[in-house]
Amino acid sequence: MSIFLYSLISGILTGGVYALIGIGLTLIFGVMRIINFAHGDLMMLGMYGTYLLSTFLGVDPFVSVLLVFPAMFLFGGLLQKALINRMLTSVAQNQILLTIGLGLILSNTVMLIFTSDYKTVTTSYASSTLKLSENVSVSAPLLVAFSITAAITAGLYWFLQKTDTGQAIRATAQDRDAARLMGINVSRMSILAFGLGSALAGTAGALLMPTTYTFPQIGSVFTLKAFVITVLGGMGSVVGATLGGILIGIAESLSAVYISSGWKDVAVFVLFLLVLLFKPSGLLGKSRT
Amino acid sequence: MLRIDKLNFSYGDMKVLWDVDLEVHPGEIVTVVGANGAGKSTTLKNISRLVKPDSGGITFEGVNLNRLQPHEVVGLGIVQVPEGRRIFPEMTVTENLRMGSYLKATRKFRESNFEWVFHLFPRLKEREKQLGGTMSGGEQQMLAIARGLMANPKLLLLDEPSLGLSPLFVKNIFQILTDINKEGVTILLVEQNVYQSLRISNRAYVMETGRVVLSGSGEELLNDEHVKKAFLGM
C-alpha cells in the first residue's frame, strides 16, 4: 500500500511538470493551429540554461527559473516573429517541416557546443525526501518543482481568464478573423503565445534538472510526450493539458513500479490509445466541425 | 466619410469585384443589396482589410486604408459585424463584449458602453454569464451587434445581420439598427432582405456579379422596376 501511495504521489508530482510542457504546446496549437515539433527542444534549452547558471554561476536550479522563464519567452517570441509568423498561411506540411527543422537546429547546435555528454546539476537536496507518514515519503525537489508548476499554471490561468490580453489570446484561438475585427493584433497574440509556450517548456526543463540529467537529443522524447499530453487532454485546452500531464505522470510511475521501468512508455501509449478510442477529441476537447 | 474608388479584387484567378465605386456620408444608413455571390461581403472584407484588393482605393475620413492592418482599421472607427455572427463560442457574453472594447482608446468607455448595449439588448444582460456558443441564433446576432458597438464605431459595417433569423427577430434587428443610427452611428449594411433594408436606408447600391449596377435612395430603389423584378418578386 505504501509503495502504491508513494508511486502515485511521485507520479502526480512529475506529471505536474509534464503538464507545463503540454500547456505550452496546447497554447501554441490553440492560437495558431500549428503543432510545434521543436517544443521538446525548447525544453532542452531551458535545461541547458539551468545547467549553465548552476554550474558556472552557482545559481540554484529552482531560482534559475526566474531567468529561464523570461529568456525563453523572448527567444520564443523572436522565433515566432522572425520565422513562424511567415508560415501561418502556408500549407500544413511546410509548418511541420519548419518546426521539425528548428528542433534539429537547436539540438545540433547544443551538441556542437556541449557535446553529447550527459549533464547534471548537483544540489545538496537532490536525494532528500519528505516523510508524509510512517512509510510514505516523497522527493523534496520533486515537491518543490510541483509547487512552482502549480503556481505558474494558476497564474497563467488567471492571465488567460481575467486580463484583456489573456482574453484576446483566447479570442484569437477561437476565431482569428473575428479577433482581427475586434481590433486585436493577431500576429502580436501569436508572438505572445509562442513566447509563453516556450517559456513554459523551458521552465519545465529547469524544474526537472535537480532530479534528472540532460543531453542534446532529450527534446524528441519530450516533444512526443507533450504531444500525447495535449491530444489526451484535448487539443487547445489548458485544463485538459494539465489533466493529461498528471495522468501520464501517474501512468509512468505506476507502471515503472508494478511492471518494470522499461514498460512505462507502453503504459503511456496504451492509456493514450484507450482515451482516443473512446473519446477521439481528447478528455476535455471539443470536436471541431 | 467612406469612399471606395474603382475597387478590383480577385480570389486567386477568379475576379470577384469589378471597378466598385461606393460612398457613405456621415449619419447615413447605406445598404448594398444583391444576390448571393454578387460581391457584397467581399466588399466589406476589403474595407476591413481582411483581404487585400488588386487595385483601387478605399479612404475613410481622408485616410487611405490601403496600407493598414485589420486592427488598425478598427482603430479608425470602422467596425464590422461579420457574416455568420462569428462570436467567440467559448467565451461568456460579458467576455465577448469586453473583446469588443479591446482597443485602449475604447477601453475607457467600457462601462458606459456596457450600459448602452444592455439598454439596447436587455436579453444580453440576462445572459451575461452564458457561453456565446450555447445561445440561439437571434441572441448570437444581438451579441455580435452589441460587441461591435462596444468599440465605439463611427462606421458600423453589418454583413447580413438578418440571415437565418425568425421574422420577428428580423423586424427587431432592423428597428435596433435605426435606433443605433439615430444615436449617431453611420451604418453600411449588406443584406439579402431587400425590402426591409431598403425601407430603413437613406441610400442603397445594387450589386450584380461583382459590379454596382444601380444606386439611389432607398425609396427610389424600392420603386425601381428592375429591383422589383429581380429581388422583390413583383
XYZ file of C-alpha atoms in Angstrom, chain A residues 43-175:
133
model
C 12.551 22.452 -23.023
C 16.074 21.132 -23.601
C 17.301 24.725 -23.974
C 15.758 25.501 -20.600
C 17.623 22.528 -19.115
C 20.954 23.724 -20.509
C 20.209 27.244 -19.323
C 19.758 25.943 -15.805
C 22.846 23.741 -16.171
C 24.955 26.767 -17.168
C 23.581 29.018 -14.448
C 24.047 26.355 -11.799
C 27.487 25.116 -12.855
C 29.189 28.396 -13.633
C 27.361 30.941 -11.509
C 26.178 28.708 -8.698
C 22.543 29.672 -9.159
C 20.144 27.230 -7.560
C 18.185 25.347 -10.269
C 14.850 26.448 -8.819
C 15.982 30.070 -8.648
C 17.201 29.811 -12.240
C 13.534 29.704 -13.310
C 13.450 33.453 -12.706
C 15.949 33.858 -15.554
C 15.000 30.907 -17.747
C 11.339 31.913 -17.997
C 11.895 35.446 -19.360
C 14.839 34.390 -21.532
C 12.837 31.606 -23.160
C 9.866 33.932 -23.512
C 11.993 36.369 -25.511
C 13.595 33.583 -27.534
C 10.214 32.044 -28.394
C 8.714 35.414 -29.264
C 11.662 36.097 -31.551
C 11.278 32.720 -33.297
C 7.623 33.478 -33.871
C 8.257 36.965 -35.196
C 11.165 36.014 -37.430
C 10.084 32.599 -38.717
C 6.752 31.125 -37.756
C 4.540 34.174 -38.388
C 5.623 33.971 -42.030
C 4.349 30.418 -42.314
C 0.910 30.783 -40.713
C -0.928 30.971 -44.031
C 1.236 28.276 -45.571
C 0.215 24.628 -46.029
C 0.496 22.318 -43.010
C 3.444 20.326 -44.391
C 5.574 23.473 -44.551
C 4.738 24.373 -40.959
C 5.645 20.867 -39.812
C 8.935 20.995 -41.724
C 9.719 24.386 -40.224
C 9.261 23.348 -36.588
C 10.967 19.971 -37.071
C 13.875 21.750 -38.753
C 14.010 24.286 -35.970
C 14.210 21.472 -33.415
C 17.059 19.810 -35.317
C 18.990 23.065 -35.500
C 18.546 23.675 -31.759
C 19.585 20.179 -30.684
C 22.563 20.060 -33.040
C 23.770 23.497 -32.059
C 23.673 22.455 -28.427
C 25.517 19.232 -29.303
C 28.177 21.270 -31.104
C 28.751 23.417 -28.037
C 28.304 20.933 -25.196
C 28.998 17.583 -26.966
C 26.525 14.778 -26.418
C 27.677 14.027 -22.854
C 25.040 13.820 -20.163
C 24.900 16.905 -17.980
C 23.586 17.130 -14.447
C 23.407 19.768 -11.792
C 24.457 18.946 -8.276
C 22.431 20.165 -5.354
C 22.586 19.381 -1.686
C 18.936 18.339 -1.709
C 18.851 16.149 -4.834
C 18.030 12.992 -2.938
C 16.428 14.424 0.181
C 12.924 13.298 0.992
C 9.975 14.482 2.996
C 8.196 11.988 5.237
C 4.440 12.164 4.701
C 3.665 9.308 7.084
C 5.370 6.316 8.693
C 6.071 4.556 5.394
C 5.441 7.149 2.718
C 7.968 9.776 1.756
C 8.311 11.945 -1.319
C 11.251 13.503 -3.092
C 11.748 17.053 -1.834
C 12.995 18.569 -5.126
C 10.060 16.999 -6.969
C 7.662 18.515 -4.443
C 9.234 21.954 -4.905
C 9.127 21.562 -8.691
C 5.460 20.635 -8.488
C 4.648 23.619 -6.268
C 6.322 26.043 -8.665
C 4.465 24.390 -11.543
C 1.154 24.764 -9.742
C 1.815 28.436 -9.059
C 2.758 29.118 -12.692
C -0.264 27.220 -14.009
C -2.599 29.125 -11.691
C -1.019 32.415 -12.744
C -1.368 31.534 -16.412
C -4.985 30.523 -15.956
C -5.741 33.816 -14.226
C -3.969 35.718 -17.009
C -5.959 33.948 -19.752
C -9.287 34.333 -17.940
C -9.147 37.782 -16.423
C -6.858 40.137 -18.314
C -7.667 41.852 -21.614
C -4.541 40.460 -23.234
C -5.258 36.940 -21.973
C -8.820 37.126 -23.241
C -7.542 38.421 -26.573
C -5.291 35.344 -26.820
C -8.324 33.113 -26.236
C -10.406 35.116 -28.713
C -7.675 34.723 -31.337
C -7.657 30.970 -30.696
C -11.433 30.733 -31.083
C -11.850 32.842 -34.213
